[in-house]
């Protein structure tokens, strides 16, 4: 796996919005639905998705930046940098081979090594998973990944409800839409792909499709909506009802509010990865009475006459 910053084409200090934008651009360009039969596009799509799994998560991104995990999200094995002199050798010394000793082969390839269990105990699964060097034992091959799509409404994204999904092959699973999901994002459901005998099953690559909403438009984690305001409320001010994903709420507007004025309702947007929520931005659209209003007509005529005079 390449450096995730290189994969997405963003610098190390890039803001979250730039990372999300870069990911969406690559996911759209290399999505399997648009590149059927193109193995290279499939690989680029998977690579972009893996990179976003790290950089799109603040915790994992911080771990990667500190060198605690690698580009695949696995813990790094550390502790040998100070020895120098090549792979496992002492600087200027006799070339003691840590790798051979750890796997029970000794410096000359015979028995009597330190033993892998000791190193695994000291350094954890990161050492065991490395599997490097000649003679290293690798586990059975992983099963094939499967691709699926899940269409969700904004209400479902906002409520984080559990959804039932049928994967290719007929398996039903319950999926919770993750916080901070964006349209077109692919999430990895580990172990839910094709089985491979005694090997590790593949993964399910689930692409999220957020359905268009008749009232709201999405701007990151924020929502935007147009709100009709009766003429008398626009002139006099007062409370109006504003729709949200969880039902209408009351909002006060000042007197003489014209069309196109935007008000912010904090926390009424979509969930973010950090557990907070975006905002709802309501833009006013002043409306006239549906039928003729004699009093309003009389007022308008009197006002016009006053201006002309």
PDB file of C-alpha atoms in Angstrom, residues 1-299:
ATOM      1  CA  UNK A   1       0.000   0.000   0.000  1.00  0.00           C
ATOM      2  CA  UNK A   2       1.383   3.419  -0.962  1.00  0.00           C
ATOM      3  CA  UNK A   3       1.435   6.382   1.357  1.00  0.00           C
ATOM      4  CA  UNK A   4      -2.259   7.388   1.674  1.00  0.00           C
ATOM      5  CA  UNK A   5      -1.388  11.070   1.180  1.00  0.00           C
ATOM      6  CA  UNK A   6       0.235  10.175  -2.156  1.00  0.00           C
ATOM      7  CA  UNK A   7      -2.745   8.016  -3.121  1.00  0.00           C
ATOM      8  CA  UNK A   8      -5.224  10.867  -2.603  1.00  0.00           C
ATOM      9  CA  UNK A   9      -2.803  13.481  -3.917  1.00  0.00           C
ATOM     10  CA  UNK A  10      -2.968  15.747  -0.859  1.00  0.00           C
ATOM     11  CA  UNK A  11      -0.196  17.132   1.388  1.00  0.00           C
ATOM     12  CA  UNK A  12       0.296  15.845   4.919  1.00  0.00           C
ATOM     13  CA  UNK A  13      -1.250  18.942   6.493  1.00  0.00           C
ATOM     14  CA  UNK A  14      -4.327  18.969   4.234  1.00  0.00           C
ATOM     15  CA  UNK A  15      -7.626  19.901   5.939  1.00  0.00           C
ATOM     16  CA  UNK A  16     -10.373  17.316   6.275  1.00  0.00           C
ATOM     17  CA  UNK A  17     -12.489  18.946   3.543  1.00  0.00           C
ATOM     18  CA  UNK A  18      -9.658  18.639   0.980  1.00  0.00           C
ATOM     19  CA  UNK A  19      -9.125  14.981   1.860  1.00  0.00           C
ATOM     20  CA  UNK A  20     -12.827  14.234   1.455  1.00  0.00           C
ATOM     21  CA  UNK A  21     -12.945  16.109  -1.868  1.00  0.00           C
ATOM     22  CA  UNK A  22      -9.911  14.249  -3.220  1.00  0.00           C
ATOM     23  CA  UNK A  23     -11.357  10.890  -2.187  1.00  0.00           C
ATOM     24  CA  UNK A  24     -14.732  11.570  -3.797  1.00  0.00           C
ATOM     25  CA  UNK A  25     -13.029  12.595  -7.044  1.00  0.00           C
ATOM     26  CA  UNK A  26     -11.004   9.371  -7.223  1.00  0.00           C
ATOM     27  CA  UNK A  27     -13.913   7.170  -6.132  1.00  0.00           C
ATOM     28  CA  UNK A  28     -16.094   8.639  -8.855  1.00  0.00           C
ATOM     29  CA  UNK A  29     -13.421   8.228 -11.533  1.00  0.00           C
ATOM     30  CA  UNK A  30     -12.463   4.639 -10.701  1.00  0.00           C
ATOM     31  CA  UNK A  31     -15.723   3.180  -9.391  1.00  0.00           C
ATOM     32  CA  UNK A  32     -16.243  -0.387 -10.714  1.00  0.00           C
ATOM     33  CA  UNK A  33     -19.656   0.535 -12.132  1.00  0.00           C
ATOM     34  CA  UNK A  34     -17.988   3.015 -14.500  1.00  0.00           C
ATOM     35  CA  UNK A  35     -14.989   0.828 -15.307  1.00  0.00           C
ATOM     36  CA  UNK A  36     -16.318  -2.681 -15.744  1.00  0.00           C
ATOM     37  CA  UNK A  37     -13.604  -5.130 -16.711  1.00  0.00           C
ATOM     38  CA  UNK A  38     -10.805  -2.648 -15.980  1.00  0.00           C
ATOM     39  CA  UNK A  39      -8.546  -4.323 -13.421  1.00  0.00           C
ATOM     40  CA  UNK A  40      -6.344  -1.243 -12.997  1.00  0.00           C
ATOM     41  CA  UNK A  41      -9.351   0.960 -12.217  1.00  0.00           C
ATOM     42  CA  UNK A  42     -10.533  -1.618  -9.680  1.00  0.00           C
ATOM     43  CA  UNK A  43      -7.135  -1.538  -7.978  1.00  0.00           C
ATOM     44  CA  UNK A  44      -7.069   2.279  -7.923  1.00  0.00           C
ATOM     45  CA  UNK A  45     -10.580   2.327  -6.470  1.00  0.00           C
ATOM     46  CA  UNK A  46      -9.595  -0.097  -3.710  1.00  0.00           C
ATOM     47  CA  UNK A  47      -6.404   1.867  -3.061  1.00  0.00           C
ATOM     48  CA  UNK A  48      -8.308   5.158  -2.733  1.00  0.00           C
ATOM     49  CA  UNK A  49     -10.815   3.556  -0.404  1.00  0.00           C
ATOM     50  CA  UNK A  50      -8.046   2.131   1.811  1.00  0.00           C
ATOM     51  CA  UNK A  51      -6.312   5.513   1.914  1.00  0.00           C
ATOM     52  CA  UNK A  52      -9.539   7.254   2.958  1.00  0.00           C
ATOM     53  CA  UNK A  53     -10.121   4.657   5.687  1.00  0.00           C
ATOM     54  CA  UNK A  54      -6.983   6.060   7.333  1.00  0.00           C
ATOM     55  CA  UNK A  55      -7.002   9.755   6.418  1.00  0.00           C
ATOM     56  CA  UNK A  56     -10.779  10.114   6.733  1.00  0.00           C
ATOM     57  CA  UNK A  57     -10.611   9.012  10.374  1.00  0.00           C
ATOM     58  CA  UNK A  58      -8.995  11.575  12.666  1.00  0.00           C
ATOM     59  CA  UNK A  59      -7.704   8.949  15.097  1.00  0.00           C
ATOM     60  CA  UNK A  60      -6.156   6.699  12.457  1.00  0.00           C
ATOM     61  CA  UNK A  61      -4.700   9.690  10.630  1.00  0.00           C
ATOM     62  CA  UNK A  62      -2.961  10.836  13.807  1.00  0.00           C
ATOM     63  CA  UNK A  63      -1.603   7.321  14.382  1.00  0.00           C
ATOM     64  CA  UNK A  64      -0.260   7.182  10.823  1.00  0.00           C
ATOM     65  CA  UNK A  65       1.332  10.626  11.119  1.00  0.00           C
ATOM     66  CA  UNK A  66       3.078   9.493  14.328  1.00  0.00           C
ATOM     67  CA  UNK A  67       4.304   6.322  12.629  1.00  0.00           C
ATOM     68  CA  UNK A  68       2.272   4.018  14.869  1.00  0.00           C
ATOM     69  CA  UNK A  69       0.478   2.317  11.966  1.00  0.00           C
ATOM     70  CA  UNK A  70       1.456   1.686   8.373  1.00  0.00           C
ATOM     71  CA  UNK A  71      -0.389   2.516   5.153  1.00  0.00           C
ATOM     72  CA  UNK A  72      -2.534  -0.618   5.586  1.00  0.00           C
ATOM     73  CA  UNK A  73      -3.557   0.479   9.072  1.00  0.00           C
ATOM     74  CA  UNK A  74      -1.476  -2.235  10.758  1.00  0.00           C
ATOM     75  CA  UNK A  75       0.728  -1.546  13.791  1.00  0.00           C
ATOM     76  CA  UNK A  76       4.368  -0.958  12.974  1.00  0.00           C
ATOM     77  CA  UNK A  77       7.018  -3.187  14.584  1.00  0.00           C
ATOM     78  CA  UNK A  78       9.720  -0.948  16.044  1.00  0.00           C
ATOM     79  CA  UNK A  79      12.844  -1.357  18.083  1.00  0.00           C
ATOM     80  CA  UNK A  80      15.575  -2.409  15.597  1.00  0.00           C
ATOM     81  CA  UNK A  81      16.458   0.987  14.131  1.00  0.00           C
ATOM     82  CA  UNK A  82      19.345   1.579  16.525  1.00  0.00           C
ATOM     83  CA  UNK A  83      21.321  -1.523  15.534  1.00  0.00           C
ATOM     84  CA  UNK A  84      22.227  -0.386  11.993  1.00  0.00           C
ATOM     85  CA  UNK A  85      24.383  -2.488   9.700  1.00  0.00           C
ATOM     86  CA  UNK A  86      21.650  -3.835   7.422  1.00  0.00           C
ATOM     87  CA  UNK A  87      18.805  -6.235   8.104  1.00  0.00           C
ATOM     88  CA  UNK A  88      19.026  -7.162  11.759  1.00  0.00           C
ATOM     89  CA  UNK A  89      22.849  -6.846  11.882  1.00  0.00           C
ATOM     90  CA  UNK A  90      24.876  -4.982  14.472  1.00  0.00           C
ATOM     91  CA  UNK A  91      26.687  -1.911  13.171  1.00  0.00           C
ATOM     92  CA  UNK A  92      30.071  -3.035  11.913  1.00  0.00           C
ATOM     93  CA  UNK A  93      29.573  -6.366  13.658  1.00  0.00           C
ATOM     94  CA  UNK A  94      29.186  -9.989  12.856  1.00  0.00           C
ATOM     95  CA  UNK A  95      25.845  -9.792  11.173  1.00  0.00           C
ATOM     96  CA  UNK A  96      23.560 -11.406  13.733  1.00  0.00           C
ATOM     97  CA  UNK A  97      20.335 -12.192  11.895  1.00  0.00           C
ATOM     98  CA  UNK A  98      17.306 -11.278  14.049  1.00  0.00           C
ATOM     99  CA  UNK A  99      14.928 -12.612  11.440  1.00  0.00           C
ATOM    100  CA  UNK A 100      16.501 -16.071  11.247  1.00  0.00           C
ATOM    101  CA  UNK A 101      16.951 -16.317  14.996  1.00  0.00           C
ATOM    102  CA  UNK A 102      13.381 -15.276  15.657  1.00  0.00           C
ATOM    103  CA  UNK A 103      12.094 -18.078  13.474  1.00  0.00           C
ATOM    104  CA  UNK A 104      14.246 -20.755  15.090  1.00  0.00           C
ATOM    105  CA  UNK A 105      16.917 -21.026  12.344  1.00  0.00           C
ATOM    106  CA  UNK A 106      19.964 -19.416  14.033  1.00  0.00           C
ATOM    107  CA  UNK A 107      22.651 -17.378  12.245  1.00  0.00           C
ATOM    108  CA  UNK A 108      23.662 -20.251   9.966  1.00  0.00           C
ATOM    109  CA  UNK A 109      20.187 -21.450   9.158  1.00  0.00           C
ATOM    110  CA  UNK A 110      20.199 -24.338  11.635  1.00  0.00           C
ATOM    111  CA  UNK A 111      18.194 -24.859  14.801  1.00  0.00           C
ATOM    112  CA  UNK A 112      18.579 -23.230  18.167  1.00  0.00           C
ATOM    113  CA  UNK A 113      17.084 -19.826  17.344  1.00  0.00           C
ATOM    114  CA  UNK A 114      15.565 -17.426  19.845  1.00  0.00           C
ATOM    115  CA  UNK A 115      12.049 -18.438  18.836  1.00  0.00           C
ATOM    116  CA  UNK A 116       9.200 -16.478  17.275  1.00  0.00           C
ATOM    117  CA  UNK A 117       7.060 -16.683  20.395  1.00  0.00           C
ATOM    118  CA  UNK A 118       9.524 -14.560  22.375  1.00  0.00           C
ATOM    119  CA  UNK A 119       9.501 -11.798  19.763  1.00  0.00           C
ATOM    120  CA  UNK A 120       5.746 -12.007  19.455  1.00  0.00           C
ATOM    121  CA  UNK A 121       5.439 -11.649  23.202  1.00  0.00           C
ATOM    122  CA  UNK A 122       7.737  -8.621  23.210  1.00  0.00           C
ATOM    123  CA  UNK A 123       6.438  -6.793  20.170  1.00  0.00           C
ATOM    124  CA  UNK A 124       2.893  -8.108  19.725  1.00  0.00           C
ATOM    125  CA  UNK A 125       1.071  -9.247  16.621  1.00  0.00           C
ATOM    126  CA  UNK A 126       2.828  -6.670  14.466  1.00  0.00           C
ATOM    127  CA  UNK A 127       5.958  -8.895  14.453  1.00  0.00           C
ATOM    128  CA  UNK A 128       3.997 -12.076  13.815  1.00  0.00           C
ATOM    129  CA  UNK A 129       2.020 -10.442  10.991  1.00  0.00           C
ATOM    130  CA  UNK A 130       5.151  -9.134   9.257  1.00  0.00           C
ATOM    131  CA  UNK A 131       5.863 -12.544   7.757  1.00  0.00           C
ATOM    132  CA  UNK A 132       8.991 -11.263   6.015  1.00  0.00           C
ATOM    133  CA  UNK A 133      12.051 -12.995   4.718  1.00  0.00           C
ATOM    134  CA  UNK A 134      12.727 -16.308   3.040  1.00  0.00           C
ATOM    135  CA  UNK A 135      10.963 -19.265   4.539  1.00  0.00           C
ATOM    136  CA  UNK A 136       8.332 -17.182   6.295  1.00  0.00           C
ATOM    137  CA  UNK A 137       5.057 -19.034   6.606  1.00  0.00           C
ATOM    138  CA  UNK A 138       2.034 -17.295   5.157  1.00  0.00           C
ATOM    139  CA  UNK A 139      -1.559 -18.111   5.957  1.00  0.00           C
ATOM    140  CA  UNK A 140      -4.134 -19.411   3.479  1.00  0.00           C
ATOM    141  CA  UNK A 141      -5.165 -17.035   0.712  1.00  0.00           C
ATOM    142  CA  UNK A 142      -7.961 -14.595   1.439  1.00  0.00           C
ATOM    143  CA  UNK A 143     -11.330 -15.049  -0.266  1.00  0.00           C
ATOM    144  CA  UNK A 144     -12.617 -12.732  -2.981  1.00  0.00           C
ATOM    145  CA  UNK A 145     -14.122  -9.360  -2.091  1.00  0.00           C
ATOM    146  CA  UNK A 146     -17.688  -8.616  -3.165  1.00  0.00           C
ATOM    147  CA  UNK A 147     -19.189  -5.247  -4.129  1.00  0.00           C
ATOM    148  CA  UNK A 148     -22.619  -3.976  -3.100  1.00  0.00           C
ATOM    149  CA  UNK A 149     -24.518  -0.691  -2.909  1.00  0.00           C
ATOM    150  CA  UNK A 150     -26.778   0.699  -0.215  1.00  0.00           C
ATOM    151  CA  UNK A 151     -29.167   3.550  -0.982  1.00  0.00           C
ATOM    152  CA  UNK A 152     -30.082   5.606   2.075  1.00  0.00           C
ATOM    153  CA  UNK A 153     -32.223   8.644   2.774  1.00  0.00           C
ATOM    154  CA  UNK A 154     -30.989  11.706   4.626  1.00  0.00           C
ATOM    155  CA  UNK A 155     -33.306  10.767   7.485  1.00  0.00           C
ATOM    156  CA  UNK A 156     -31.565   7.384   7.758  1.00  0.00           C
ATOM    157  CA  UNK A 157     -28.141   9.016   7.700  1.00  0.00           C
ATOM    158  CA  UNK A 158     -29.247  11.490  10.338  1.00  0.00           C
ATOM    159  CA  UNK A 159     -30.735   8.900  12.673  1.00  0.00           C
ATOM    160  CA  UNK A 160     -27.890   6.358  12.265  1.00  0.00           C
ATOM    161  CA  UNK A 161     -30.468   3.598  12.174  1.00  0.00           C
ATOM    162  CA  UNK A 162     -29.607  -0.038  11.503  1.00  0.00           C
ATOM    163  CA  UNK A 163     -30.456  -1.156   7.961  1.00  0.00           C
ATOM    164  CA  UNK A 164     -30.886  -4.662   6.549  1.00  0.00           C
ATOM    165  CA  UNK A 165     -28.823  -5.413   3.426  1.00  0.00           C
ATOM    166  CA  UNK A 166     -28.654  -8.493   1.213  1.00  0.00           C
ATOM    167  CA  UNK A 167     -25.120  -9.096  -0.052  1.00  0.00           C
ATOM    168  CA  UNK A 168     -24.236 -10.882  -3.312  1.00  0.00           C
ATOM    169  CA  UNK A 169     -24.749 -14.557  -2.576  1.00  0.00           C
ATOM    170  CA  UNK A 170     -27.921 -13.981  -0.565  1.00  0.00           C
ATOM    171  CA  UNK A 171     -26.471 -13.251   2.865  1.00  0.00           C
ATOM    172  CA  UNK A 172     -28.473 -10.746   4.959  1.00  0.00           C
ATOM    173  CA  UNK A 173     -26.555  -8.409   7.245  1.00  0.00           C
ATOM    174  CA  UNK A 174     -27.451  -5.436   9.412  1.00  0.00           C
ATOM    175  CA  UNK A 175     -25.518  -2.265   8.600  1.00  0.00           C
ATOM    176  CA  UNK A 176     -25.277   0.982  10.562  1.00  0.00           C
ATOM    177  CA  UNK A 177     -24.477   3.944   8.322  1.00  0.00           C
ATOM    178  CA  UNK A 178     -21.218   5.358   9.722  1.00  0.00           C
ATOM    179  CA  UNK A 179     -20.925   8.933  10.990  1.00  0.00           C
ATOM    180  CA  UNK A 180     -19.526  11.375   8.463  1.00  0.00           C
ATOM    181  CA  UNK A 181     -20.395   9.242   5.439  1.00  0.00           C
ATOM    182  CA  UNK A 182     -20.493  11.010   2.061  1.00  0.00           C
ATOM    183  CA  UNK A 183     -22.318  10.072  -1.103  1.00  0.00           C
ATOM    184  CA  UNK A 184     -20.280   7.575  -3.124  1.00  0.00           C
ATOM    185  CA  UNK A 185     -18.078   6.537  -0.197  1.00  0.00           C
ATOM    186  CA  UNK A 186     -17.173   2.870   0.001  1.00  0.00           C
ATOM    187  CA  UNK A 187     -16.898   1.203   3.395  1.00  0.00           C
ATOM    188  CA  UNK A 188     -15.260  -2.144   4.013  1.00  0.00           C
ATOM    189  CA  UNK A 189     -17.211  -4.840   5.860  1.00  0.00           C
ATOM    190  CA  UNK A 190     -14.442  -7.203   6.871  1.00  0.00           C
ATOM    191  CA  UNK A 191     -15.035 -10.924   6.565  1.00  0.00           C
ATOM    192  CA  UNK A 192     -18.358 -10.615   4.729  1.00  0.00           C
ATOM    193  CA  UNK A 193     -17.027 -11.480   1.275  1.00  0.00           C
ATOM    194  CA  UNK A 194     -16.567 -14.842  -0.424  1.00  0.00           C
ATOM    195  CA  UNK A 195     -15.257 -17.717   1.732  1.00  0.00           C
ATOM    196  CA  UNK A 196     -12.082 -19.540   0.702  1.00  0.00           C
ATOM    197  CA  UNK A 197     -12.074 -22.949   2.310  1.00  0.00           C
ATOM    198  CA  UNK A 198     -10.142 -22.700   5.557  1.00  0.00           C
ATOM    199  CA  UNK A 199      -8.710 -19.301   4.605  1.00  0.00           C
ATOM    200  CA  UNK A 200      -9.866 -15.866   5.672  1.00  0.00           C
ATOM    201  CA  UNK A 201     -13.088 -14.746   3.959  1.00  0.00           C
ATOM    202  CA  UNK A 202     -12.944 -11.740   1.677  1.00  0.00           C
ATOM    203  CA  UNK A 203     -14.547  -8.404   2.479  1.00  0.00           C
ATOM    204  CA  UNK A 204     -17.710  -6.710   1.289  1.00  0.00           C
ATOM    205  CA  UNK A 205     -17.084  -3.307  -0.309  1.00  0.00           C
ATOM    206  CA  UNK A 206     -20.261  -1.346   0.313  1.00  0.00           C
ATOM    207  CA  UNK A 207     -20.806   1.878  -1.643  1.00  0.00           C
ATOM    208  CA  UNK A 208     -23.189   4.330   0.037  1.00  0.00           C
ATOM    209  CA  UNK A 209     -25.631   6.217  -2.200  1.00  0.00           C
ATOM    210  CA  UNK A 210     -27.448   9.090  -0.510  1.00  0.00           C
ATOM    211  CA  UNK A 211     -30.808   9.615  -2.206  1.00  0.00           C
ATOM    212  CA  UNK A 212     -31.860  13.127  -3.298  1.00  0.00           C
ATOM    213  CA  UNK A 213     -34.164  14.867  -0.830  1.00  0.00           C
ATOM    214  CA  UNK A 214     -37.174  16.964  -1.894  1.00  0.00           C
ATOM    215  CA  UNK A 215     -36.428  19.674   0.697  1.00  0.00           C
ATOM    216  CA  UNK A 216     -32.774  19.552   1.776  1.00  0.00           C
ATOM    217  CA  UNK A 217     -29.471  19.772  -0.063  1.00  0.00           C
ATOM    218  CA  UNK A 218     -26.241  18.442   1.440  1.00  0.00           C
ATOM    219  CA  UNK A 219     -23.125  20.537   2.010  1.00  0.00           C
ATOM    220  CA  UNK A 220     -20.666  18.276   3.826  1.00  0.00           C
ATOM    221  CA  UNK A 221     -22.293  17.642   7.210  1.00  0.00           C
ATOM    222  CA  UNK A 222     -24.477  20.744   6.824  1.00  0.00           C
ATOM    223  CA  UNK A 223     -27.942  20.901   5.285  1.00  0.00           C
ATOM    224  CA  UNK A 224     -29.516  23.753   3.364  1.00  0.00           C
ATOM    225  CA  UNK A 225     -33.205  24.430   2.844  1.00  0.00           C
ATOM    226  CA  UNK A 226     -35.522  27.140   1.569  1.00  0.00           C
ATOM    227  CA  UNK A 227     -38.259  28.199   3.991  1.00  0.00           C
ATOM    228  CA  UNK A 228     -41.416  30.004   2.897  1.00  0.00           C
ATOM    229  CA  UNK A 229     -42.297  33.037   5.044  1.00  0.00           C
ATOM    230  CA  UNK A 230     -45.760  34.655   4.796  1.00  0.00           C
ATOM    231  CA  UNK A 231     -45.650  38.348   3.970  1.00  0.00           C
ATOM    232  CA  UNK A 232     -47.086  39.485   7.300  1.00  0.00           C
ATOM    233  CA  UNK A 233     -44.457  37.472   9.232  1.00  0.00           C
ATOM    234  CA  UNK A 234     -41.695  38.884   7.052  1.00  0.00           C
ATOM    235  CA  UNK A 235     -42.877  42.441   7.814  1.00  0.00           C
ATOM    236  CA  UNK A 236     -43.690  42.048  11.500  1.00  0.00           C
ATOM    237  CA  UNK A 237     -41.202  39.354  12.466  1.00  0.00           C
ATOM    238  CA  UNK A 238     -41.899  36.583  14.937  1.00  0.00           C
ATOM    239  CA  UNK A 239     -41.761  32.792  15.068  1.00  0.00           C
ATOM    240  CA  UNK A 240     -41.889  30.613  11.937  1.00  0.00           C
ATOM    241  CA  UNK A 241     -41.752  26.823  11.530  1.00  0.00           C
ATOM    242  CA  UNK A 242     -38.600  25.375   9.950  1.00  0.00           C
ATOM    243  CA  UNK A 243     -38.428  21.718   8.808  1.00  0.00           C
ATOM    244  CA  UNK A 244     -35.547  19.511  10.006  1.00  0.00           C
ATOM    245  CA  UNK A 245     -34.715  15.812   9.573  1.00  0.00           C
ATOM    246  CA  UNK A 246     -36.379  15.086  12.919  1.00  0.00           C
ATOM    247  CA  UNK A 247     -39.434  17.325  12.562  1.00  0.00           C
ATOM    248  CA  UNK A 248     -40.244  21.033  12.360  1.00  0.00           C
ATOM    249  CA  UNK A 249     -38.824  23.449  14.918  1.00  0.00           C
ATOM    250  CA  UNK A 250     -39.676  27.051  15.745  1.00  0.00           C
ATOM    251  CA  UNK A 251     -37.332  29.869  14.779  1.00  0.00           C
ATOM    252  CA  UNK A 252     -37.775  33.600  15.371  1.00  0.00           C
ATOM    253  CA  UNK A 253     -37.063  36.045  12.572  1.00  0.00           C
ATOM    254  CA  UNK A 254     -36.695  39.823  12.964  1.00  0.00           C
ATOM    255  CA  UNK A 255     -39.133  42.341  11.484  1.00  0.00           C
ATOM    256  CA  UNK A 256     -38.610  43.323   7.842  1.00  0.00           C
ATOM    257  CA  UNK A 257     -36.960  40.041   6.851  1.00  0.00           C
ATOM    258  CA  UNK A 258     -36.704  39.813   3.084  1.00  0.00           C
ATOM    259  CA  UNK A 259     -36.250  36.866   0.750  1.00  0.00           C
ATOM    260  CA  UNK A 260     -32.772  35.344   0.567  1.00  0.00           C
ATOM    261  CA  UNK A 261     -31.810  35.906   4.183  1.00  0.00           C
ATOM    262  CA  UNK A 262     -30.126  32.833   5.723  1.00  0.00           C
ATOM    263  CA  UNK A 263     -30.425  31.693   9.324  1.00  0.00           C
ATOM    264  CA  UNK A 264     -28.319  29.003  11.020  1.00  0.00           C
ATOM    265  CA  UNK A 265     -29.850  26.279  13.176  1.00  0.00           C
ATOM    266  CA  UNK A 266     -26.928  24.761  15.045  1.00  0.00           C
ATOM    267  CA  UNK A 267     -26.693  20.978  15.325  1.00  0.00           C
ATOM    268  CA  UNK A 268     -29.606  20.250  12.965  1.00  0.00           C
ATOM    269  CA  UNK A 269     -27.430  18.794  10.201  1.00  0.00           C
ATOM    270  CA  UNK A 270     -25.851  15.351   9.687  1.00  0.00           C
ATOM    271  CA  UNK A 271     -23.655  13.387  12.126  1.00  0.00           C
ATOM    272  CA  UNK A 272     -19.882  13.910  11.954  1.00  0.00           C
ATOM    273  CA  UNK A 273     -17.171  11.381  12.699  1.00  0.00           C
ATOM    274  CA  UNK A 274     -16.289  13.134  15.958  1.00  0.00           C
ATOM    275  CA  UNK A 275     -19.834  12.658  17.290  1.00  0.00           C
ATOM    276  CA  UNK A 276     -20.994  16.246  16.723  1.00  0.00           C
ATOM    277  CA  UNK A 277     -23.505  17.281  14.070  1.00  0.00           C
ATOM    278  CA  UNK A 278     -23.497  19.783  11.253  1.00  0.00           C
ATOM    279  CA  UNK A 279     -25.890  22.709  11.004  1.00  0.00           C
ATOM    280  CA  UNK A 280     -29.019  23.552   9.032  1.00  0.00           C
ATOM    281  CA  UNK A 281     -28.978  26.771   7.029  1.00  0.00           C
ATOM    282  CA  UNK A 282     -32.515  28.031   6.324  1.00  0.00           C
ATOM    283  CA  UNK A 283     -32.936  30.650   3.583  1.00  0.00           C
ATOM    284  CA  UNK A 284     -36.145  32.693   3.593  1.00  0.00           C
ATOM    285  CA  UNK A 285     -38.508  32.993   0.644  1.00  0.00           C
ATOM    286  CA  UNK A 286     -41.234  35.583   1.287  1.00  0.00           C
ATOM    287  CA  UNK A 287     -44.607  34.551  -0.139  1.00  0.00           C
ATOM    288  CA  UNK A 288     -47.701  36.534  -1.084  1.00  0.00           C
ATOM    289  CA  UNK A 289     -51.277  35.473  -0.262  1.00  0.00           C
ATOM    290  CA  UNK A 290     -52.641  32.764  -2.563  1.00  0.00           C
ATOM    291  CA  UNK A 291     -55.774  34.856  -3.287  1.00  0.00           C
ATOM    292  CA  UNK A 292     -56.363  38.599  -3.611  1.00  0.00           C
ATOM    293  CA  UNK A 293     -56.300  40.448  -0.280  1.00  0.00           C
ATOM    294  CA  UNK A 294     -58.293  43.750  -0.447  1.00  0.00           C
ATOM    295  CA  UNK A 295     -56.572  45.189   2.634  1.00  0.00           C
ATOM    296  CA  UNK A 296     -53.135  44.432   1.222  1.00  0.00           C
ATOM    297  CA  UNK A 297     -54.095  45.865  -2.144  1.00  0.00           C
ATOM    298  CA  UNK A 298     -55.380  49.062  -0.514  1.00  0.00           C
ATOM    299  CA  UNK A 299     -52.171  49.396   1.503  1.00  0.00           C
TER     300      UNK A 299
END
